[in-house]
Short mmCIF file of C-alpha atoms in Angstrom, two decimals:
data_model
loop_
_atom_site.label_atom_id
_atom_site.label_comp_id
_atom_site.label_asym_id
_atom_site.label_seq_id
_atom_site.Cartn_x
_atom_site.Cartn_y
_atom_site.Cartn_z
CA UNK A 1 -63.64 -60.01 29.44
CA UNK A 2 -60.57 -60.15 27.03
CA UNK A 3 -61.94 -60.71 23.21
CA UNK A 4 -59.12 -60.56 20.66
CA UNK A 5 -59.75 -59.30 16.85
CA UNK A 6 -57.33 -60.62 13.93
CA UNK A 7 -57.53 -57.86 10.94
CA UNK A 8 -55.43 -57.85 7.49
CA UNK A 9 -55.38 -58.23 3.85
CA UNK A 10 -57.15 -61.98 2.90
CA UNK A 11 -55.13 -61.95 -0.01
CA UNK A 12 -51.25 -62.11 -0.76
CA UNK A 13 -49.22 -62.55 -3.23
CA UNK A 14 -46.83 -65.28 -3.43
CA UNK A 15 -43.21 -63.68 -2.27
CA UNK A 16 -44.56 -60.81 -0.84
CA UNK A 17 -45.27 -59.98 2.96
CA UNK A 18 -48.23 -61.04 5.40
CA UNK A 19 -49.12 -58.47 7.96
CA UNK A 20 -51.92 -58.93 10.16
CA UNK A 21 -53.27 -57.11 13.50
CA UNK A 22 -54.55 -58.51 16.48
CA UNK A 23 -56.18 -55.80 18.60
CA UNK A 24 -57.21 -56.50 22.09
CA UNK A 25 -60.18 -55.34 23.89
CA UNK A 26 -61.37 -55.54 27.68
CA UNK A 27 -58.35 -55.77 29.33
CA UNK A 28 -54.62 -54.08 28.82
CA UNK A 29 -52.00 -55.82 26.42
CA UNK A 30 -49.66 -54.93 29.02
CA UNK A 31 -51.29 -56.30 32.17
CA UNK A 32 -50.62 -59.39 34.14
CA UNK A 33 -48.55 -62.13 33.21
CA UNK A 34 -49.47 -62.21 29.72
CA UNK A 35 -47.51 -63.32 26.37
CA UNK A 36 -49.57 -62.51 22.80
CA UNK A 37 -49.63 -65.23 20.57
CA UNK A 38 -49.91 -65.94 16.62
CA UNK A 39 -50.94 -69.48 15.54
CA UNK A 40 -52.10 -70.72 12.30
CA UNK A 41 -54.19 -73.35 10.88
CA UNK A 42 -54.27 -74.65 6.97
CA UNK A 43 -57.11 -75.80 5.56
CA UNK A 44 -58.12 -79.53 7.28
CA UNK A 45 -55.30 -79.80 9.25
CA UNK A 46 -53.79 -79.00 12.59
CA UNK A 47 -52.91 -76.64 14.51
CA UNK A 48 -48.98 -74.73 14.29
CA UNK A 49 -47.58 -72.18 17.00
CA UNK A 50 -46.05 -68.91 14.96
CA UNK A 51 -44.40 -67.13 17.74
CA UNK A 52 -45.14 -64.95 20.47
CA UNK A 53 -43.95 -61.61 22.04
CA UNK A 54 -44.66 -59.93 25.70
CA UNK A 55 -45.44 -56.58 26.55
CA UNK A 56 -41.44 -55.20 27.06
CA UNK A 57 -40.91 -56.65 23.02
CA UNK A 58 -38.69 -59.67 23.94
CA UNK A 59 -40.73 -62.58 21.32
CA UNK A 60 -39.85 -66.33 21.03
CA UNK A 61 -40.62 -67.95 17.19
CA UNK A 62 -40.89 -71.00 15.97
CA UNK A 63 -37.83 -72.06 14.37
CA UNK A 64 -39.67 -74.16 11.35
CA UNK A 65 -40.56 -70.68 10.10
CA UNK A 66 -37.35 -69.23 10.11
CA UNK A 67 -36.17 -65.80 9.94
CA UNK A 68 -39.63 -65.25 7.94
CA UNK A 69 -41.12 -64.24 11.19
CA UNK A 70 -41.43 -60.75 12.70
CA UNK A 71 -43.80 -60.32 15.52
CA UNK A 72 -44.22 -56.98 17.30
CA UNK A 73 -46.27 -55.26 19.76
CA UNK A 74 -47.81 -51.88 20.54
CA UNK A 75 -49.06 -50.69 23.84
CA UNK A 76 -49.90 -47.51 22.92
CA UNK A 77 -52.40 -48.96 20.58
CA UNK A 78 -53.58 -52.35 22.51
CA UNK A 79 -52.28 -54.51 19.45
CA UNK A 80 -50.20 -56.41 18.21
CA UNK A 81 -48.68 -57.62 15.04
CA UNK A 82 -47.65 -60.66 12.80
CA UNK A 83 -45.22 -60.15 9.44
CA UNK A 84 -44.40 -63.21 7.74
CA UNK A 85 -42.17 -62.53 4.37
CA UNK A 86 -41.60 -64.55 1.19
CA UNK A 87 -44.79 -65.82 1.30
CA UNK A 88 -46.09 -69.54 -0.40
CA UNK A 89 -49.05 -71.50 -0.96
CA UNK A 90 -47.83 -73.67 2.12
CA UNK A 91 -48.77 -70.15 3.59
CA UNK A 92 -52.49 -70.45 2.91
CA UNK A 93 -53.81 -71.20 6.53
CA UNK A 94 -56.34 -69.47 9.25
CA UNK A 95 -54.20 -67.10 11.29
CA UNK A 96 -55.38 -66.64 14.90
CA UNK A 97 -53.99 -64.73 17.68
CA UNK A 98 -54.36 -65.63 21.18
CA UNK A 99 -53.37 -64.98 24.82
CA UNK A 100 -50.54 -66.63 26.19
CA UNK A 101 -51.26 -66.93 30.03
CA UNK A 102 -48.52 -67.46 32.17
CA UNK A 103 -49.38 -69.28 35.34
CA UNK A 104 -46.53 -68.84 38.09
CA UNK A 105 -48.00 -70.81 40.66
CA UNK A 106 -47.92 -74.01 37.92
CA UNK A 107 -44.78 -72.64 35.91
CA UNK A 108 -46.67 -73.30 32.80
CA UNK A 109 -48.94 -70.89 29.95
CA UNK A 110 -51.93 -71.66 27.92
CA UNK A 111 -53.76 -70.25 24.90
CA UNK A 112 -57.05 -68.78 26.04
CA UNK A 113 -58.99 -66.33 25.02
CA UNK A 114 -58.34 -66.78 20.94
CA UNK A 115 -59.42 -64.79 18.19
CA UNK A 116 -61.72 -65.79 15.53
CA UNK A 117 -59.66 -66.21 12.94
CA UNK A 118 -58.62 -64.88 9.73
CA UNK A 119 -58.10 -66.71 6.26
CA UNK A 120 -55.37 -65.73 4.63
CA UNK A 121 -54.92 -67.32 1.13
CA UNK A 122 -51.50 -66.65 -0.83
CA UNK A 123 -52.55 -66.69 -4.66
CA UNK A 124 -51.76 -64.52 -7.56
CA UNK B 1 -38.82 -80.05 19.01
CA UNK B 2 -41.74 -81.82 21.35
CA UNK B 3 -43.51 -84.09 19.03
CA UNK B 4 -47.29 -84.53 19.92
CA UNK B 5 -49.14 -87.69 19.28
CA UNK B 6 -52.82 -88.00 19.84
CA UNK B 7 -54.66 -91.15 19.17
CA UNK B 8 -56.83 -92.32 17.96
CA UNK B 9 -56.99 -89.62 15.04
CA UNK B 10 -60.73 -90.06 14.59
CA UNK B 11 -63.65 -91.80 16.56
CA UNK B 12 -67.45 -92.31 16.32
CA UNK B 13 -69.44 -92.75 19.74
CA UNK B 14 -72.89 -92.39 20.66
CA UNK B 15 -74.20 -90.05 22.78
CA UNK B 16 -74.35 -91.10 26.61
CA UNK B 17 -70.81 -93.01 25.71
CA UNK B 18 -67.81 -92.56 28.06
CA UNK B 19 -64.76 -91.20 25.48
CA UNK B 20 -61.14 -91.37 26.11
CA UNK B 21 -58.79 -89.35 23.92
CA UNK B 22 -54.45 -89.98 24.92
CA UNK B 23 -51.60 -87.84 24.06
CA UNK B 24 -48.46 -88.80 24.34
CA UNK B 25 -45.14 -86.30 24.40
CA UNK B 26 -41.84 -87.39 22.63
CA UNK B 27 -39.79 -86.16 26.00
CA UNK B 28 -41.06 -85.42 29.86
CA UNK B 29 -43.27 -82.43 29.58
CA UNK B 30 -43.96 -82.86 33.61
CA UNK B 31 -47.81 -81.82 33.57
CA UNK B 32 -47.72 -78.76 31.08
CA UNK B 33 -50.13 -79.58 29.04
CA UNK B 34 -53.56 -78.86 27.66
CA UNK B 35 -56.52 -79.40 25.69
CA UNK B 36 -58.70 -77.76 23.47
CA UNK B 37 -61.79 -78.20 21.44
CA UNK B 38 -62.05 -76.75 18.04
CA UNK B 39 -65.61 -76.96 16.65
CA UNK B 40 -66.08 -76.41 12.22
CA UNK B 41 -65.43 -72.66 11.32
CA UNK B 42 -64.48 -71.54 15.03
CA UNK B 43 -61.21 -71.00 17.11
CA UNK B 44 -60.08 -73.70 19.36
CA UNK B 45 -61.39 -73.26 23.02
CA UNK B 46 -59.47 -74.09 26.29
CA UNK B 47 -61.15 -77.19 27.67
CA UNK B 48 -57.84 -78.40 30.49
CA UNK B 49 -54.58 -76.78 31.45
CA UNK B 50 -52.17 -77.87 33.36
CA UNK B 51 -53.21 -81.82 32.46
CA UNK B 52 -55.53 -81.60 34.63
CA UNK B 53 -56.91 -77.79 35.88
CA UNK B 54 -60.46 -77.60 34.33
CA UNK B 55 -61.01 -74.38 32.24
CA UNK B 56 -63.48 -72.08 34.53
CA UNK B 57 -66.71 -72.51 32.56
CA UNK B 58 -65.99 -75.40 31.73
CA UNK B 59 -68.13 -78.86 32.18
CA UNK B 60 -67.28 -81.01 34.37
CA UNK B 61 -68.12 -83.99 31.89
CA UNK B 62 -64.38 -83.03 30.70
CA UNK B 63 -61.68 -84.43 32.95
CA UNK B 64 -57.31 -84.32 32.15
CA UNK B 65 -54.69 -86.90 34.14
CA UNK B 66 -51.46 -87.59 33.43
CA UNK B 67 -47.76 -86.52 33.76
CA UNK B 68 -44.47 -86.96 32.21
CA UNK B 69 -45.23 -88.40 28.75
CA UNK B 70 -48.63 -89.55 28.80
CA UNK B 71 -51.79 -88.11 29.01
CA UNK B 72 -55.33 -88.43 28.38
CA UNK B 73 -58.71 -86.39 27.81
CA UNK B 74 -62.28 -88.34 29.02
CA UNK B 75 -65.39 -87.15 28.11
CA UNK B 76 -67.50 -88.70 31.24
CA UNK B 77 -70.65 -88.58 29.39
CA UNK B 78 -70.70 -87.84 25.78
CA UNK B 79 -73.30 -85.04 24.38
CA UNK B 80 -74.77 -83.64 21.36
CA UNK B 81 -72.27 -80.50 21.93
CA UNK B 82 -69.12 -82.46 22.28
CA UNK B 83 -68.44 -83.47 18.93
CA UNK B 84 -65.73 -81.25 17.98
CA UNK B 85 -61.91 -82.20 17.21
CA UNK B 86 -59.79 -81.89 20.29
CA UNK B 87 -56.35 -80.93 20.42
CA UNK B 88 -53.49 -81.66 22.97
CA UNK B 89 -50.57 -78.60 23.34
CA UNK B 90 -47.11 -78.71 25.15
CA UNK B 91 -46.23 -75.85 27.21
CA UNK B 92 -43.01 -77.10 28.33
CA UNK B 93 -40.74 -75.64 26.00
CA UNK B 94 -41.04 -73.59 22.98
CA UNK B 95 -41.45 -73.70 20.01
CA UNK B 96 -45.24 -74.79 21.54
CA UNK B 97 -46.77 -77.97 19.97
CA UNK B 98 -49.78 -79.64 19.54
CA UNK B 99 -51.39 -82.67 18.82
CA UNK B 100 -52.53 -83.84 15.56
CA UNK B 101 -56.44 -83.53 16.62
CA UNK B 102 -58.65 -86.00 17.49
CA UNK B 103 -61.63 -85.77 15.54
CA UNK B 104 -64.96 -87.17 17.35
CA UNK B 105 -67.69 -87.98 15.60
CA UNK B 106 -71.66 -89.08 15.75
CA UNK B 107 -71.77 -93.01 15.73
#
């Protein structure tokens, strides 16, 4: 079965760069109908959709985050990537990644499997 | 944007009890929607897709209806292993939303 692993720094200063890793295991990044996922979580609160990207590159962000956003993806390596620049506080949040599943049959995607999650707290 | 709005925010039921969590969508979302249960410390889990496709693995206890802009989440039979904040999504456009969370808790 598909697990997903989030890696990167747990620590970042405020105006720099976030860069985290999800690597995939049990399955190809570029199989099936598949987008890759980044969503985040602060501390107590809900739940916020990042972006995405699919296996040819092509990515879809949320707009509340910007041009901030850079999400990118390597086959070669069964991973792929989140950079979020000019970091904040309002940064501090769990970062997951997750599967995007696209169902063609229902026209629709889900998130499933997820990560664990990874804290990433934005503090000098 | 799709704005999400689950209510209530928080309940407390008993085990045994019959729960009903809604969701409603700011716009027609036809059925593209699903739910998730996020338990302390862990990644949210796909509980419904589709407003109504039960997750493979899944309990049956857990049951989605609804279409357009309204939608709900019942918990047939409420157990010790349920209490968890849930978590409507919109796949019907990006950027993706979700719910605020509905937390339930131990009466």
């Amino acid at each position: 079965q598909v697990q997903l692993q989030e890696s990167g720094p747990g620590l970042v200063n405020p105006s720099q760069t976030l860069s985290l890793t999800c690597t995939v295991s049990g399955g190809s990044i570029r199989s099936g109908f598949y987008y890759w996922s980044w969503i985040r979580q602060p501390a107590g609160k809900g739940l916020e959709w990042i972006g995405r990207v699919y296996s040819s590159g092509s990515t879809n962000y949320n707009p509340a985050l910007g041009s901030r956003v850079t999400i990118s993806i390597d086959t070669s390596k069964n991973r792929f990537s989140l950079k979020l620049t000019s970091v904040t506080a309002a940064d501090t949040a769990v970062y997951f990644c997750a599967r995007d599943q696209w169902d063609t049959v229902r026209a629709t995607t889900w998130f499933d499997p997820w990560g664990q999650g990874t804290l990433v707290t934005v503090s000098s | 944007d799709i704005q999400m709005t689950q209510s209530p925010s928080s309940l407390s039921a008993s085990v045994g009890d019959r729960v009903t969590i809604t969701c409603r969508a700011s716009q027609n979302i036809n059925s593209y929607l699903n739910w998730y249960q996020q338990k302390p410390g862990k990644a949210p889990k796909l509980l419904i897709f589709a407003a109504s496709s039960l997750q493979g693995g899944v309990t049956s206890r857990f049951s989605g209806s609804g279409s357009g802009t309204d939608f709900t989440l019942t918990i047939s039979s409420l157990q010790p292993e349920d209490f968890a904040t849930y978590y409507c999504q919109q796949s019907y456009n990006t950027p993706l939303t979700f719910g605020g969370g509905t937390k339930v808790e131990i009466k």
